[in-house]
Amino acid sequence: MGTRLEVIGLKDIQEFQQLYKQNWPKYCQEYYCLDNFVEFLKKQPHMRNIKMYTLDAKQARDEGLFVIVDRYQLFVGCLNNTNGLVGKALDLLDWSSGLKCSSIPSRHIGALDSLVESKKLNLVYRDCTNLFFMKANDALKLKVEPPSGFVLKSLSVADAPLVNAEWPNHHEGSLFFVERQIRLCVSVGLYQEDTQELVAWCIRLQGGYLGALQVKDTHKRRGFGSVVTREIAYRLAVQGHDVMALVGPSNKPSSEMFSKLGFQVIDQCYWLRTEPTGGQFTWPEGE
């Protein structure tokens, strides 16, 4: 087993990504997480504050082991969850600033929980979400016409402050994240035709999931959440992608909406935020 972390780049994660096509959609989380970072690095090869690692062992590469630290967010993947590779890689990371472990596939939560225990890390939260999944062929059937008086368009970076402010998960540094996702990923907004006011939206998060799905309070209960979800799912399907969304079990309205549209729950993903061990650390807005 590897004894140190090895820095990897675009070529490596492109090779790893192909490994995750097997037994589809078992590894769709890892596949689409890497898909997102592959596209990021193709568009912007020298992105700051994204560090990608595997272990310095052939077995780690054979099993596509990756650990990606994107500013303060951690993503991890591996074909195998029983041989200790994931735990070893996590143990070698620097946890001093605190990390937001994001959309961690359920098969790797044991390794993460053990790491938290062994390093005696304090958790801000530990949440489970259901993974809703739809094949591209089905998502192609979701194409929708906007309601009368409204238009569907991709979001612009100018919309980011509103999207961030209305996002229940917003936090210090998240405006930069929202701006980047709008700039580099598929997104959809529903705008009032006459005033161009943005009333509902959805973006694609780094894990490849639909996220930040919001409807302005003034326009709720009109089915607009479903409209933007259908449109973004259709746009992803046109690119050949299956569609995924993560929804907390207590979020009944979203769970019912995705089920009604034909999504199926195929797995769970976890979100853990660890507290900094070396004093409080916050990301500046512009990085």
PDB file of N, CA and C in Angstrom, residues 117-161:
ATOM      1  N   GLU A 117     -12.614   9.772  13.847  1.00  0.00           N
ATOM      2  CA  GLU A 117     -12.418   9.239  15.202  1.00  0.00           C
ATOM      3  C   GLU A 117     -10.937   9.190  15.568  1.00  0.00           C
ATOM      4  N   SER A 118     -10.109   8.672  14.644  1.00  0.00           N
ATOM      5  CA  SER A 118      -8.686   8.494  14.966  1.00  0.00           C
ATOM      6  C   SER A 118      -7.965   9.834  15.129  1.00  0.00           C
ATOM      7  N   LYS A 119      -8.376  10.839  14.376  1.00  0.00           N
ATOM      8  CA  LYS A 119      -7.742  12.166  14.492  1.00  0.00           C
ATOM      9  C   LYS A 119      -8.463  13.055  15.512  1.00  0.00           C
ATOM     10  N   LYS A 120      -9.533  12.487  16.105  1.00  0.00           N
ATOM     11  CA  LYS A 120     -10.322  13.235  17.101  1.00  0.00           C
ATOM     12  C   LYS A 120     -10.781  14.601  16.563  1.00  0.00           C
ATOM     13  N   LEU A 121     -11.302  14.567  15.343  1.00  0.00           N
ATOM     14  CA  LEU A 121     -11.801  15.800  14.719  1.00  0.00           C
ATOM     15  C   LEU A 121     -13.214  16.090  15.206  1.00  0.00           C
ATOM     16  N   ASN A 122     -13.507  17.344  15.406  1.00  0.00           N
ATOM     17  CA  ASN A 122     -14.869  17.746  15.760  1.00  0.00           C
ATOM     18  C   ASN A 122     -15.663  18.019  14.482  1.00  0.00           C
ATOM     19  N   LEU A 123     -16.921  17.601  14.480  1.00  0.00           N
ATOM     20  CA  LEU A 123     -17.774  17.792  13.303  1.00  0.00           C
ATOM     21  C   LEU A 123     -18.741  18.946  13.502  1.00  0.00           C
ATOM     22  N   VAL A 124     -18.876  19.772  12.463  1.00  0.00           N
ATOM     23  CA  VAL A 124     -19.898  20.817  12.448  1.00  0.00           C
ATOM     24  C   VAL A 124     -21.248  20.150  12.120  1.00  0.00           C
ATOM     25  N   TYR A 125     -21.218  19.189  11.181  1.00  0.00           N
ATOM     26  CA  TYR A 125     -22.414  18.409  10.846  1.00  0.00           C
ATOM     27  C   TYR A 125     -21.999  17.127  10.154  1.00  0.00           C
ATOM     28  N   ARG A 126     -22.917  16.183  10.122  1.00  0.00           N
ATOM     29  CA  ARG A 126     -22.743  14.925   9.370  1.00  0.00           C
ATOM     30  C   ARG A 126     -24.127  14.565   8.848  1.00  0.00           C
ATOM     31  N   ASP A 127     -24.358  14.785   7.559  1.00  0.00           N
ATOM     32  CA  ASP A 127     -25.694  14.620   6.977  1.00  0.00           C
ATOM     33  C   ASP A 127     -25.685  13.575   5.869  1.00  0.00           C
ATOM     34  N   CYS A 128     -26.788  12.845   5.784  1.00  0.00           N
ATOM     35  CA  CYS A 128     -26.960  11.860   4.716  1.00  0.00           C
ATOM     36  C   CYS A 128     -27.956  12.410   3.698  1.00  0.00           C
ATOM     37  N   THR A 129     -27.691  12.174   2.419  1.00  0.00           N
ATOM     38  CA  THR A 129     -28.633  12.580   1.371  1.00  0.00           C
ATOM     39  C   THR A 129     -28.916  11.388   0.458  1.00  0.00           C
ATOM     40  N   ASN A 130     -30.103  11.362  -0.126  1.00  0.00           N
ATOM     41  CA  ASN A 130     -30.451  10.329  -1.098  1.00  0.00           C
ATOM     42  C   ASN A 130     -29.987  10.745  -2.488  1.00  0.00           C
ATOM     43  N   LEU A 131     -29.423   9.777  -3.211  1.00  0.00           N
ATOM     44  CA  LEU A 131     -28.977  10.027  -4.583  1.00  0.00           C
ATOM     45  C   LEU A 131     -30.099   9.648  -5.548  1.00  0.00           C
ATOM     46  N   PHE A 132     -30.711  10.676  -6.153  1.00  0.00           N
ATOM     47  CA  PHE A 132     -31.745  10.478  -7.176  1.00  0.00           C
ATOM     48  C   PHE A 132     -31.058  10.426  -8.539  1.00  0.00           C
ATOM     49  N   PHE A 133     -31.418   9.439  -9.350  1.00  0.00           N
ATOM     50  CA  PHE A 133     -30.707   9.171 -10.608  1.00  0.00           C
ATOM     51  C   PHE A 133     -31.706   8.994 -11.745  1.00  0.00           C
ATOM     52  N   MET A 134     -31.322   9.501 -12.922  1.00  0.00           N
ATOM     53  CA  MET A 134     -32.133   9.283 -14.126  1.00  0.00           C
ATOM     54  C   MET A 134     -31.212   9.113 -15.330  1.00  0.00           C
ATOM     55  N   LYS A 135     -31.516   8.106 -16.156  1.00  0.00           N
ATOM     56  CA  LYS A 135     -30.716   7.888 -17.361  1.00  0.00           C
ATOM     57  C   LYS A 135     -30.968   9.007 -18.370  1.00  0.00           C
ATOM     58  N   ALA A 136     -29.944   9.286 -19.176  1.00  0.00           N
ATOM     59  CA  ALA A 136     -30.030  10.369 -20.163  1.00  0.00           C
ATOM     60  C   ALA A 136     -31.234  10.197 -21.087  1.00  0.00           C
ATOM     61  N   ASN A 137     -31.497   8.962 -21.531  1.00  0.00           N
ATOM     62  CA  ASN A 137     -32.610   8.732 -22.467  1.00  0.00           C
ATOM     63  C   ASN A 137     -33.946   9.164 -21.876  1.00  0.00           C
ATOM     64  N   ASP A 138     -34.098   8.955 -20.575  1.00  0.00           N
ATOM     65  CA  ASP A 138     -35.345   9.377 -19.920  1.00  0.00           C
ATOM     66  C   ASP A 138     -35.355  10.890 -19.716  1.00  0.00           C
ATOM     67  N   ALA A 139     -34.190  11.447 -19.385  1.00  0.00           N
ATOM     68  CA  ALA A 139     -34.109  12.898 -19.147  1.00  0.00           C
ATOM     69  C   ALA A 139     -34.377  13.689 -20.428  1.00  0.00           C
ATOM     70  N   LEU A 140     -34.093  13.096 -21.584  1.00  0.00           N
ATOM     71  CA  LEU A 140     -34.377  13.771 -22.859  1.00  0.00           C
ATOM     72  C   LEU A 140     -35.877  14.033 -23.023  1.00  0.00           C
ATOM     73  N   LYS A 141     -36.682  13.243 -22.334  1.00  0.00           N
ATOM     74  CA  LYS A 141     -38.151  13.394 -22.442  1.00  0.00           C
ATOM     75  C   LYS A 141     -38.684  14.493 -21.514  1.00  0.00           C
ATOM     76  N   LEU A 142     -37.799  15.091 -20.724  1.00  0.00           N
ATOM     77  CA  LEU A 142     -38.253  16.099 -19.757  1.00  0.00           C
ATOM     78  C   LEU A 142     -38.315  17.510 -20.344  1.00  0.00           C
ATOM     79  N   LYS A 143     -37.897  17.673 -21.595  1.00  0.00           N
ATOM     80  CA  LYS A 143     -37.905  19.000 -22.236  1.00  0.00           C
ATOM     81  C   LYS A 143     -39.219  19.715 -21.964  1.00  0.00           C
ATOM     82  N   VAL A 144     -39.092  20.981 -21.568  1.00  0.00           N
ATOM     83  CA  VAL A 144     -40.283  21.693 -21.119  1.00  0.00           C
ATOM     84  C   VAL A 144     -40.340  23.090 -21.740  1.00  0.00           C
ATOM     85  N   GLU A 145     -41.538  23.576 -21.978  1.00  0.00           N
ATOM     86  CA  GLU A 145     -41.707  24.963 -22.437  1.00  0.00           C
ATOM     87  C   GLU A 145     -41.877  25.851 -21.203  1.00  0.00           C
ATOM     88  N   PRO A 146     -41.288  27.040 -21.202  1.00  0.00           N
ATOM     89  CA  PRO A 146     -41.463  27.914 -20.038  1.00  0.00           C
ATOM     90  C   PRO A 146     -42.914  28.370 -19.910  1.00  0.00           C
ATOM     91  N   PRO A 147     -43.357  28.658 -18.692  1.00  0.00           N
ATOM     92  CA  PRO A 147     -44.711  29.182 -18.511  1.00  0.00           C
ATOM     93  C   PRO A 147     -44.863  30.505 -19.273  1.00  0.00           C
ATOM     94  N   SER A 148     -46.055  30.831 -19.638  1.00  0.00           N
ATOM     95  CA  SER A 148     -46.323  32.069 -20.375  1.00  0.00           C
ATOM     96  C   SER A 148     -45.792  33.279 -19.600  1.00  0.00           C
ATOM     97  N   GLY A 149     -45.068  34.164 -20.301  1.00  0.00           N
ATOM     98  CA  GLY A 149     -44.511  35.357 -19.667  1.00  0.00           C
ATOM     99  C   GLY A 149     -43.137  35.155 -19.064  1.00  0.00           C
ATOM    100  N   PHE A 150     -42.582  33.948 -19.247  1.00  0.00           N
ATOM    101  CA  PHE A 150     -41.255  33.643 -18.693  1.00  0.00           C
ATOM    102  C   PHE A 150     -40.362  33.030 -19.764  1.00  0.00           C
ATOM    103  N   VAL A 151     -39.039  33.158 -19.573  1.00  0.00           N
ATOM    104  CA  VAL A 151     -38.076  32.536 -20.494  1.00  0.00           C
ATOM    105  C   VAL A 151     -37.064  31.723 -19.692  1.00  0.00           C
ATOM    106  N   LEU A 152     -36.572  30.650 -20.306  1.00  0.00           N
ATOM    107  CA  LEU A 152     -35.526  29.812 -19.716  1.00  0.00           C
ATOM    108  C   LEU A 152     -34.201  30.132 -20.382  1.00  0.00           C
ATOM    109  N   LYS A 153     -33.187  30.446 -19.573  1.00  0.00           N
ATOM    110  CA  LYS A 153     -31.851  30.750 -20.111  1.00  0.00           C
ATOM    111  C   LYS A 153     -30.806  30.215 -19.138  1.00  0.00           C
ATOM    112  N   SER A 154     -29.564  30.124 -19.633  1.00  0.00           N
ATOM    113  CA  SER A 154     -28.458  29.831 -18.718  1.00  0.00           C
ATOM    114  C   SER A 154     -28.274  31.026 -17.788  1.00  0.00           C
ATOM    115  N   LEU A 155     -27.866  30.749 -16.552  1.00  0.00           N
ATOM    116  CA  LEU A 155     -27.574  31.832 -15.615  1.00  0.00           C
ATOM    117  C   LEU A 155     -26.343  32.601 -16.079  1.00  0.00           C
ATOM    118  N   SER A 156     -26.235  33.846 -15.659  1.00  0.00           N
ATOM    119  CA  SER A 156     -25.011  34.609 -15.915  1.00  0.00           C
ATOM    120  C   SER A 156     -24.348  34.882 -14.567  1.00  0.00           C
ATOM    121  N   VAL A 157     -23.052  35.207 -14.606  1.00  0.00           N
ATOM    122  CA  VAL A 157     -22.308  35.459 -13.367  1.00  0.00           C
ATOM    123  C   VAL A 157     -22.954  36.601 -12.581  1.00  0.00           C
ATOM    124  N   ALA A 158     -23.626  37.506 -13.278  1.00  0.00           N
ATOM    125  CA  ALA A 158     -24.318  38.617 -12.599  1.00  0.00           C
ATOM    126  C   ALA A 158     -25.438  38.112 -11.682  1.00  0.00           C
ATOM    127  N   ASP A 159     -25.922  36.877 -11.934  1.00  0.00           N
ATOM    128  CA  ASP A 159     -26.970  36.302 -11.084  1.00  0.00           C
ATOM    129  C   ASP A 159     -26.412  35.683  -9.803  1.00  0.00           C
ATOM    130  N   ALA A 160     -25.084  35.507  -9.735  1.00  0.00           N
ATOM    131  CA  ALA A 160     -24.475  34.755  -8.632  1.00  0.00           C
ATOM    132  C   ALA A 160     -24.799  35.318  -7.248  1.00  0.00           C
ATOM    133  N   PRO A 161     -24.750  36.644  -7.018  1.00  0.00           N
ATOM    134  CA  PRO A 161     -25.056  37.144  -5.668  1.00  0.00           C
ATOM    135  C   PRO A 161     -26.453  36.744  -5.181  1.00  0.00           C
TER     136      PRO A 161
END
